[in-house]
C-alpha cells in the first residue's frame, strides 16, 4: 500500500530532565501499559508495532464516551446501534470499500457470493405492489409444486404480501429458509375464480453466476458471467467445455455489470486464457504481509482463438482484474466503456457477535503495473457520484471526453499503449445508445410496465408459444404496432400519459425488450439473452471484432 509522505520530517525531541518530565509521565505510562495489557488479553486484535499507544488511547476514549452516553444521556439509547454507526463512519474515513456489516445483515451480504441457497426456486418481480412470478426454476420446488409465470403471490404462510409495500429483500426472507421446511403460498392465477393455496417444500437451489452460454454461430460462443461467486469457475469450465464440444473457435466473454467477488475465481478463469507462466495480478499492502503475485500455471481450455471481453462502468473489482490481465497480455480485445475502478482488496474478518469487518488490506495492480482503483480523495459522497459525473461529462457517449495524463501510460506485452488511473479503458469504445431512449421509455421501465405487459402477453398466448420451438419463435415472432399501442394504452390507465413521438423514438428498443421478456417466460434465460443481444450495440461490435480470422488480425484493428 502506498503511504503518503508527511510534509516535513518530525523534529527530534530534546531529552527532558530526569527529575521533572520523566517522573510526571510515569503514572500515565503505567496506566497506558495496563490498558494495553487488558486490550491484548481480552481482544483478538493486536495493535501494530507502529502506534500501540494511540490505538489504546482511542479505544479507551470511545469506551468512556459510550459509557457516559448510555448512562447519562437524557433519553434512552441503543448503545449497540450507536457503536455500529460510529464504526461505519470511522471506516468511511479510510476508503469507500472498508465496511462493517452488522450481524443481522451478514448472512444476506454473504449470500451474494454463494452458488446455492435454501429456498423455493422462483424468479419474481413487483408489479404495482404485487409479487408476481416471472419464472419458476426448471425442475425446482416451485415448478414441481405447480407455480406458473404470472401467478400473483398474495400471502406467505398466512401473512399478506400484496398491497402492503413488500420489498424484494423482505420477499427473499420469506421464501428462503432451511431445506425440507414448507412454505404455504396463497396465489391468484389468471382464469381462476378464487385464490389457490400452494405448499412448496424448500430445497437447495443453485444460484448460478454464469447467466448464459450459447453458440451465436457455428464457431462463435458467448458466455455471460454476472459475478465471481464460490462456484463461478466450475460453472465457467462446464459452459466452456460444452461450447467447445459444439465447435467453439472464438469467444465473447461478457463481464458487463459484473461487480466482482472472489479474486481466485477470476484469476483461475484468466489462467484458462493465458498460456505459459505469466503474471495475472499482484497486490501491494502495508509492509509485505499482504503482498502477493498470481501467475498463470495450468494449460487452459482456450489459450488460443479470438477472444473479446465486454466491459462497462458496472464491471468492477475481480472483473477488472480479469479484463486487465487479458488486455495487458494482448490476449483479448476489450470492447465497451471504462470499468468502475475498484482495485482495493478487502479481507473479511468475523467478529465475536456474528458481524463482519471487511477491511482494505492491499491494492490490485495489473501485470503492466496499472492501479485499478480510482481516486477517493474527495471523500465518500464524491466517490459515490463518480458514475453520474462520468455521464455528465460525456464519458458514456464520447471516447474523446476521457483524458489521461502521460504519467498514466503503460505498455502491454506487445507494446500497445494502455492507461492507468482507475478502471480499465477498453480497446474499442462503444457509447451508450441514447437515440432510442426517452423520458417516456424511462417511465415505462421504472414502473415495470414493459415487464408486466410481456408477462400478460405470455399468459394470454401460452398455448401457441409452447407449440413453437425457440428457433422458430426467434425468426418469426415480431412485436406489432398494435401491441405497442396496447402497451401505451395500458400505461395511460396506470398514470403514464401517452406520448406518440417518444413511443416512435423508442419503438425498436421496446420491441426487442418485449420479445426478449416473452422469450424468458416461454423458453428460459438463454432465450432471453439471445433475443436481447441481437439488437445490442456492444454485442454487435464485439461480434464484428471476434470474427476476425485470428487474434493477430483482431489486434490489427488497434493498429498493432
XYZ file of C-alpha atoms in Angstrom:
560
model
C 0.000 0.000 0.000
C 1.404 3.404 -0.902
C 1.898 5.690 2.076
C 1.735 9.412 1.503
C 4.865 11.163 2.856
C 4.434 13.794 5.541
C 5.081 17.403 4.627
C 8.244 17.584 6.726
C 10.300 15.275 8.902
C 9.334 15.138 12.565
C 11.793 17.224 14.686
C 13.964 15.397 17.183
C 12.748 15.702 20.758
C 15.065 17.162 23.350
C 15.730 14.989 26.397
C 13.668 16.097 29.408
C 15.403 16.486 32.767
C 15.210 13.249 34.757
C 13.827 14.922 37.867
C 10.767 16.524 36.232
C 9.261 15.306 32.948
C 10.131 11.626 33.299
C 8.577 11.411 36.791
C 5.440 13.177 35.644
C 4.984 10.669 32.811
C 5.423 7.544 34.945
C 1.804 7.243 36.204
C 0.461 7.838 32.687
C 2.790 5.279 31.120
C 1.907 2.750 33.801
C -1.826 3.254 33.170
C -1.327 3.054 29.413
C 0.696 -0.132 29.729
C -2.039 -1.625 31.890
C -4.689 -0.605 29.336
C -2.681 -2.168 26.516
C -2.347 -5.350 28.550
C -6.099 -5.502 29.097
C -6.725 -4.920 25.398
C -4.298 -7.594 24.321
C -5.634 -10.083 26.819
C -9.341 -9.579 26.113
C -9.365 -8.835 22.408
C -8.052 -10.876 19.446
C -6.990 -7.624 17.780
C -3.319 -6.737 18.078
C -2.214 -3.129 17.601
C 0.585 -2.665 15.107
C 4.058 -2.013 16.398
C 3.897 1.469 14.875
C 1.316 3.111 17.149
C 0.099 0.907 20.037
C -0.214 3.925 22.369
C -2.538 5.802 20.029
C -4.643 2.712 19.469
C -5.053 2.132 23.198
C -5.957 5.778 23.866
C -8.515 5.793 21.072
C -10.109 2.598 22.358
C -10.359 3.925 25.917
C -11.752 7.266 24.754
C -14.506 5.591 22.723
C -15.342 3.239 25.589
C -15.549 6.137 28.038
C -17.802 8.273 25.844
C -20.127 5.366 25.071
C -20.450 4.660 28.794
C -21.385 8.283 29.540
C -23.961 8.344 26.716
C -25.502 5.071 27.794
C -25.662 6.054 31.465
C -26.388 9.792 31.484
C -27.943 10.852 28.168
C -31.390 12.417 28.639
C -33.182 9.759 26.550
C -32.767 6.004 26.408
C -30.361 4.917 23.681
C -29.404 1.686 21.940
C -25.673 1.539 22.652
C -25.069 -1.260 20.132
C -26.690 0.684 17.301
C -24.647 3.754 18.240
C -21.469 1.660 18.174
C -22.351 0.233 14.749
C -22.986 3.745 13.437
C -19.712 5.076 14.852
C -17.749 2.170 13.382
C -19.308 2.684 9.936
C -18.498 6.402 9.971
C -14.939 5.678 11.089
C -14.395 3.271 8.199
C -15.708 5.868 5.747
C -12.649 7.968 6.606
C -10.384 5.167 5.383
C -11.735 4.340 1.921
C -15.096 3.643 0.221
C -14.795 -0.148 0.441
C -13.790 -0.853 4.047
C -17.163 -1.663 5.597
C -18.756 -3.015 8.758
C -21.644 -5.455 8.278
C -23.907 -5.905 11.350
C -24.724 -9.474 12.342
C -28.342 -9.253 11.131
C -27.166 -8.273 7.639
C -24.134 -10.533 7.390
C -25.917 -13.624 6.070
C -27.670 -11.692 3.322
C -24.419 -9.945 2.338
C -22.584 -13.275 2.128
C -25.324 -14.994 0.107
C -24.354 -12.910 -2.929
C -21.119 -14.905 -3.181
C -22.673 -18.324 -2.641
C -23.535 -20.590 -5.548
C -26.610 -22.060 -3.905
C -29.149 -21.326 -1.191
C -32.124 -22.945 0.518
C -35.427 -21.748 -0.924
C -38.244 -22.497 -3.354
C -36.529 -21.564 -6.641
C -38.597 -18.805 -8.198
C -37.840 -15.590 -10.060
C -40.319 -12.865 -9.166
C -40.929 -9.181 -9.707
C -43.035 -6.481 -8.072
C -45.786 -5.142 -10.328
C -47.820 -2.345 -8.713
C -47.117 -3.627 -5.208
C -47.968 -7.215 -6.111
C -45.393 -10.016 -6.050
C -45.621 -11.760 -9.416
C -43.869 -14.947 -10.529
C -41.698 -14.309 -13.608
C -40.474 -17.886 -13.900
C -40.006 -20.855 -11.561
C -36.607 -22.524 -11.741
C -36.681 -25.529 -14.053
C -37.327 -28.697 -12.012
C -37.116 -26.686 -8.781
C -39.502 -26.934 -5.820
C -41.735 -24.098 -7.056
C -42.163 -25.630 -10.511
C -42.799 -29.092 -9.050
C -45.447 -27.575 -6.768
C -47.177 -26.085 -9.821
C -46.260 -22.386 -9.718
C -46.515 -20.743 -13.145
C -45.268 -17.497 -14.738
C -47.783 -14.755 -13.998
C -49.020 -16.215 -10.700
C -49.552 -13.427 -8.169
C -48.483 -14.239 -4.623
C -50.970 -12.716 -2.186
C -49.737 -14.203 1.107
C -46.862 -16.271 2.519
C -47.683 -18.534 5.478
C -50.849 -16.534 6.067
C -49.066 -13.178 6.080
C -50.226 -10.775 3.382
C -47.511 -9.610 0.943
C -49.679 -7.953 -1.724
C -50.645 -4.305 -1.411
C -48.537 -3.747 1.717
C -45.359 -2.345 0.105
C -43.373 -5.568 0.470
C -39.753 -5.149 -0.663
C -37.687 -7.593 -2.684
C -35.438 -8.205 0.334
C -38.442 -8.967 2.534
C -39.729 -11.493 -0.004
C -36.338 -13.201 -0.114
C -36.520 -13.515 3.651
C -39.983 -15.090 3.490
C -39.340 -17.509 0.616
C -35.903 -18.700 1.689
C -35.409 -20.971 4.661
C -33.990 -24.339 5.774
C -34.250 -27.098 3.210
C -37.029 -29.541 3.994
C -39.209 -26.854 5.550
C -42.525 -25.957 3.916
C -43.949 -22.598 2.916
C -47.644 -22.029 2.130
C -48.357 -19.555 -0.675
C -51.723 -18.024 -1.485
C -51.687 -17.487 -5.240
C -54.025 -15.680 -7.639
C -53.872 -17.255 -11.103
C -55.302 -15.897 -14.338
C -58.567 -17.640 -15.231
C -59.162 -18.960 -11.710
C -62.176 -17.542 -9.837
C -60.510 -17.605 -6.407
C -57.001 -17.786 -4.952
C -55.175 -21.112 -4.726
C -53.160 -22.435 -1.804
C -49.834 -23.898 -2.940
C -47.487 -25.595 -0.473
C -43.827 -25.675 -1.511
C -41.090 -27.633 0.254
C -37.813 -25.749 0.250
C -34.680 -27.361 -1.136
C -31.145 -26.473 -2.174
C -31.345 -24.063 -5.115
C -28.436 -23.408 -7.491
C -27.579 -19.710 -7.663
C -25.750 -19.605 -10.960
C -23.268 -16.836 -11.716
C -22.793 -17.882 -15.350
C -26.086 -16.478 -16.586
C -25.960 -17.952 -20.064
C -23.679 -19.705 -22.546
C -24.669 -20.345 -26.158
C -23.304 -20.511 -29.708
C -24.002 -17.377 -31.747
C -22.988 -19.225 -34.922
C -21.160 -22.467 -35.657
C -17.819 -21.042 -34.409
C -18.617 -18.152 -32.064
C -19.588 -18.682 -28.441
C -20.978 -16.255 -25.889
C -20.681 -16.561 -22.090
C -22.058 -14.041 -19.610
C -20.627 -14.052 -16.069
C -22.653 -11.946 -13.615
C -20.325 -12.195 -10.575
C -17.439 -14.242 -9.182
C -19.107 -16.460 -6.588
C -17.884 -19.657 -4.955
C -18.925 -21.847 -7.901
C -18.237 -19.450 -10.778
C -15.051 -21.084 -12.027
C -16.619 -24.559 -12.105
C -19.705 -23.192 -13.877
C -17.485 -21.412 -16.395
C -15.387 -24.518 -17.069
C -18.528 -26.547 -17.658
C -20.002 -23.921 -20.004
C -16.741 -23.525 -21.922
C -16.366 -27.275 -22.313
C -19.917 -27.551 -23.625
C -19.295 -24.805 -26.190
C -16.019 -26.421 -27.240
C -17.918 -29.615 -27.999
C -20.250 -27.548 -30.195
C -17.342 -26.220 -32.257
C -16.224 -23.119 -30.342
C -13.304 -21.382 -32.067
C -13.827 -17.798 -30.872
C -15.466 -16.367 -27.796
C -17.252 -13.274 -26.497
C -16.956 -13.082 -22.691
C -19.489 -10.665 -21.217
C -18.429 -9.013 -17.930
C -20.779 -6.025 -18.184
C -22.394 -5.215 -14.868
C -20.215 -7.782 -13.054
C -19.402 -6.270 -9.607
C -16.649 -8.787 -8.777
C -16.439 -11.273 -5.935
C -13.817 -13.890 -5.122
C -10.452 -12.947 -6.647
C -9.184 -16.510 -7.029
C -12.168 -17.448 -9.226
C -11.299 -14.580 -11.565
C -7.583 -15.453 -11.709
C -8.354 -19.130 -12.359
C -10.584 -18.034 -15.219
C -7.784 -15.840 -16.577
C -5.500 -18.887 -16.439
C -7.829 -20.655 -18.876
C -6.988 -18.000 -21.489
C -3.341 -17.104 -20.753
C -0.636 -19.600 -21.704
C 2.738 -20.159 -20.074
C 3.758 -18.681 -16.739
C 2.653 -15.056 -16.860
C 1.644 -12.637 -14.154
C -2.124 -12.193 -13.817
C -2.331 -9.732 -10.924
C -0.329 -8.556 -7.946
C -1.286 -6.848 -4.714
C 0.638 -4.333 -2.634
C -0.218 -3.808 1.021
C 1.367 -2.427 4.179
C 4.823 -3.952 4.535
C 4.918 -7.294 2.775
C 2.295 -9.221 4.742
C -0.374 -8.805 2.077
C 1.869 -8.534 -0.978
C 1.022 -11.277 -3.457
C 1.715 -12.211 -7.073
C -0.518 -14.550 -9.041
C 0.709 -16.270 -12.207
C -0.864 -18.476 -14.842
C 0.227 -22.062 -14.237
C -2.106 -24.573 -15.900
C -2.747 -25.474 -19.503
C -6.007 -23.656 -20.151
C -9.029 -24.663 -22.194
C -8.881 -21.642 -24.502
C -5.342 -20.279 -24.702
C -5.660 -19.739 -28.453
C -8.523 -18.401 -30.502
C -10.055 -14.961 -30.879
C -11.333 -13.551 -27.609
C -13.347 -10.382 -26.963
C -14.338 -9.192 -23.488
C -17.320 -6.884 -22.998
C -16.949 -4.384 -20.117
C -18.741 -1.275 -18.936
C -18.955 1.085 -15.981
C -20.618 -1.687 -13.956
C -17.640 -4.064 -14.311
C -15.688 -3.889 -11.048
C -13.075 -5.486 -8.805
C -12.377 -9.115 -9.787
C -13.968 -8.461 -13.202
C -11.440 -5.666 -13.725
C -8.578 -7.926 -12.632
C -9.572 -10.456 -15.298
C -10.089 -7.847 -18.017
C -6.844 -6.022 -17.169
C -4.764 -9.212 -17.272
C -6.171 -10.259 -20.648
C -5.568 -6.778 -22.058
C -2.034 -6.448 -20.677
C -1.022 -9.777 -22.229
C -2.691 -8.876 -25.560
C -4.800 -11.981 -25.171
C -8.157 -10.275 -25.677
C -9.733 -7.226 -27.188
C -11.795 -5.213 -24.689
C -14.995 -3.657 -26.029
C -17.342 -1.250 -24.263
C -16.692 1.565 -21.778
C -14.270 2.279 -18.931
C -14.794 -0.021 -15.970
C -15.801 1.068 -12.466
C -12.331 1.384 -10.910
C -12.492 -0.743 -7.747
C -8.989 -2.003 -7.047
C -8.862 -2.325 -3.267
C -8.513 -5.724 -1.608
C -10.821 -6.437 1.351
C -10.166 -9.088 3.966
C -13.327 -10.380 5.707
C -12.869 -10.550 9.482
C -15.545 -12.343 11.514
C -16.317 -10.578 14.802
C -17.488 -12.200 18.023
C -21.134 -11.112 17.753
C -21.590 -12.506 14.232
C -20.944 -9.211 12.477
C -18.157 -8.804 9.949
C -15.460 -6.270 9.150
C -14.299 -6.104 5.546
C -11.045 -4.211 5.791
C -8.944 -2.978 2.886
C -5.504 -4.550 3.212
C -3.947 -4.007 -0.253
C -4.382 -2.635 -3.782
C -4.722 -4.577 -7.025
C -2.330 -3.946 -9.919
C -2.479 -5.344 -13.445
C 0.584 -7.138 -14.889
C 1.815 -3.918 -16.549
C 1.670 -2.094 -13.200
C -1.614 -0.227 -13.542
C -3.526 0.501 -10.343
C -7.181 -0.377 -10.913
C -8.506 1.809 -8.074
C -9.858 5.252 -8.967
C -9.215 8.188 -6.665
C -11.274 8.615 -3.499
C -9.523 11.691 -2.151
C -12.723 13.727 -2.422
C -14.481 11.598 0.186
C -17.261 9.028 0.099
C -20.025 11.319 -1.174
C -17.985 12.436 -4.180
C -16.845 8.862 -4.820
C -20.420 7.641 -4.938
C -21.244 10.341 -7.508
C -18.464 9.216 -9.864
C -20.634 7.408 -12.402
C -23.110 10.296 -12.516
C -20.184 12.662 -13.060
C -18.888 10.492 -15.895
C -22.266 10.680 -17.566
C -22.476 14.435 -17.033
C -19.034 14.914 -18.571
C -19.992 12.860 -21.624
C -17.753 9.867 -20.962
C -20.503 7.341 -21.665
C -21.099 8.829 -25.094
C -17.771 10.156 -26.452
C -14.387 8.450 -26.151
C -12.531 11.766 -26.558
C -14.130 13.086 -23.349
C -11.746 10.843 -21.382
C -8.305 12.322 -20.790
C -5.303 10.513 -19.337
C -2.057 12.061 -18.144
C 1.162 10.857 -19.790
C 2.274 9.591 -16.382
C -0.554 7.052 -16.515
C 0.645 5.492 -19.776
C 1.642 1.815 -19.683
C 2.584 -0.797 -22.268
C 1.107 -4.227 -22.913
C 3.233 -7.288 -23.616
C 3.219 -6.432 -27.349
C 3.855 -2.725 -26.811
C 0.344 -1.335 -27.130
C -0.456 1.734 -25.044
C -2.922 1.337 -22.185
C -3.732 3.708 -19.341
C -3.984 3.541 -15.578
C -5.623 5.991 -13.222
C -8.675 3.999 -12.230
C -10.683 1.418 -14.114
C -9.759 -0.421 -17.305
C -10.190 1.511 -20.544
C -11.411 -0.756 -23.379
C -9.604 -1.033 -26.704
C -12.756 -0.329 -28.688
C -15.096 2.251 -27.177
C -18.843 1.772 -27.673
C -21.032 4.674 -26.476
C -24.314 4.193 -24.739
C -27.154 4.200 -27.230
C -29.270 7.229 -26.390
C -31.083 7.510 -29.722
C -33.864 5.174 -28.628
C -34.154 6.346 -25.028
C -36.738 8.889 -23.980
C -38.388 10.158 -20.814
C -41.475 8.143 -21.748
C -39.424 4.941 -22.114
C -37.720 5.568 -18.764
C -41.095 5.995 -17.101
C -42.416 2.731 -18.561
C -39.354 0.898 -17.250
C -39.374 2.483 -13.804
C -42.969 1.321 -13.248
C -42.201 -2.193 -14.565
C -44.909 -1.779 -17.196
C -42.842 -3.341 -20.001
C -42.219 -6.499 -17.970
C -45.833 -6.659 -16.865
C -47.152 -6.366 -20.428
C -44.758 -9.107 -21.620
C -45.846 -11.444 -18.830
C -49.523 -10.796 -19.536
C -48.937 -11.468 -23.258
C -47.245 -14.760 -22.410
C -50.172 -15.830 -20.245
C -52.687 -14.990 -22.970
C -50.713 -16.835 -25.674
C -49.145 -19.600 -23.623
C -50.583 -22.477 -25.664
C -49.396 -21.197 -29.042
C -45.962 -20.245 -27.673
C -45.499 -23.730 -26.237
C -46.187 -25.091 -29.708
C -43.250 -23.138 -31.192
C -39.611 -24.143 -30.948
C -37.437 -21.234 -29.832
C -35.593 -21.113 -33.162
C -38.904 -20.623 -34.999
C -40.058 -18.034 -32.433
C -36.796 -16.102 -32.766
C -37.007 -15.982 -36.547
C -40.698 -15.256 -36.977
C -42.070 -13.518 -33.882
C -42.487 -9.744 -34.085
C -43.990 -7.151 -31.762
C -46.504 -5.238 -33.872
C -47.537 -1.583 -33.827
C -50.879 -2.703 -32.409
C -49.136 -4.333 -29.445
C -47.062 -1.212 -28.810
C -50.274 0.797 -28.777
C -51.767 -1.692 -26.311
C -48.743 -1.165 -24.058
C -49.159 2.614 -24.319
C -52.895 2.391 -23.556
C -52.251 0.195 -20.518
C -49.579 2.611 -19.313
C -52.036 5.518 -19.704
C -54.517 3.698 -17.474
C -51.722 3.365 -14.911
C -50.982 7.081 -14.943
C -48.369 7.446 -17.715
C -49.783 9.804 -20.372
C -49.320 8.685 -23.970
C -46.508 10.317 -25.941
C -46.645 9.372 -29.601
C -43.296 10.965 -30.502
C -41.398 9.237 -27.684
C -43.135 5.949 -28.452
C -41.915 6.119 -32.072
C -38.414 7.025 -30.904
C -38.245 4.052 -28.513
C -40.210 1.600 -30.664
C -37.257 -0.575 -31.781
C -35.912 -0.836 -28.243
C -39.329 -1.688 -26.814
C -39.946 -4.331 -29.481
C -36.661 -6.037 -28.685
C -37.196 -5.946 -24.920
C -40.786 -7.179 -25.098
C -39.759 -10.060 -27.350
C -36.872 -10.963 -25.032
C -39.101 -10.902 -21.938
C -41.746 -13.068 -23.620
C -38.967 -15.481 -24.622
C -37.767 -15.528 -20.985
C -41.138 -16.771 -19.753
C -41.651 -19.214 -22.623
C -38.170 -20.630 -23.201
C -35.869 -19.651 -20.328
C -32.966 -17.357 -19.549
C -30.788 -18.364 -22.516
C -33.558 -17.385 -24.936
C -33.867 -14.015 -23.211
C -30.208 -13.165 -23.797
C -30.166 -14.481 -27.343
C -33.026 -12.179 -28.297
C -31.681 -9.202 -26.372
C -28.169 -9.480 -27.816
C -29.420 -9.343 -31.401
C -30.041 -5.601 -31.052
C -27.274 -4.753 -28.553
C -24.710 -2.319 -29.976
C -21.844 -3.508 -27.787
C -22.552 -7.132 -28.619
C -22.653 -6.382 -32.326
C -19.303 -4.576 -32.124
C -17.855 -7.497 -30.168
C -19.038 -9.977 -32.792
C -17.507 -7.949 -35.605
C -14.205 -7.889 -33.734
C -14.125 -11.527 -32.647
C -14.989 -12.781 -36.116
C -11.669 -11.535 -37.452
C -9.642 -14.540 -38.716
C -7.235 -14.632 -35.781
C -6.200 -12.892 -32.629
C -3.320 -11.279 -34.524
C -5.718 -9.801 -37.049
C -8.008 -8.771 -34.236
C -5.218 -6.807 -32.589
C -4.522 -5.341 -36.016
C -7.757 -3.408 -35.543
C -5.834 -1.386 -32.971
C -3.007 -0.513 -35.342
C -0.540 -3.038 -33.895
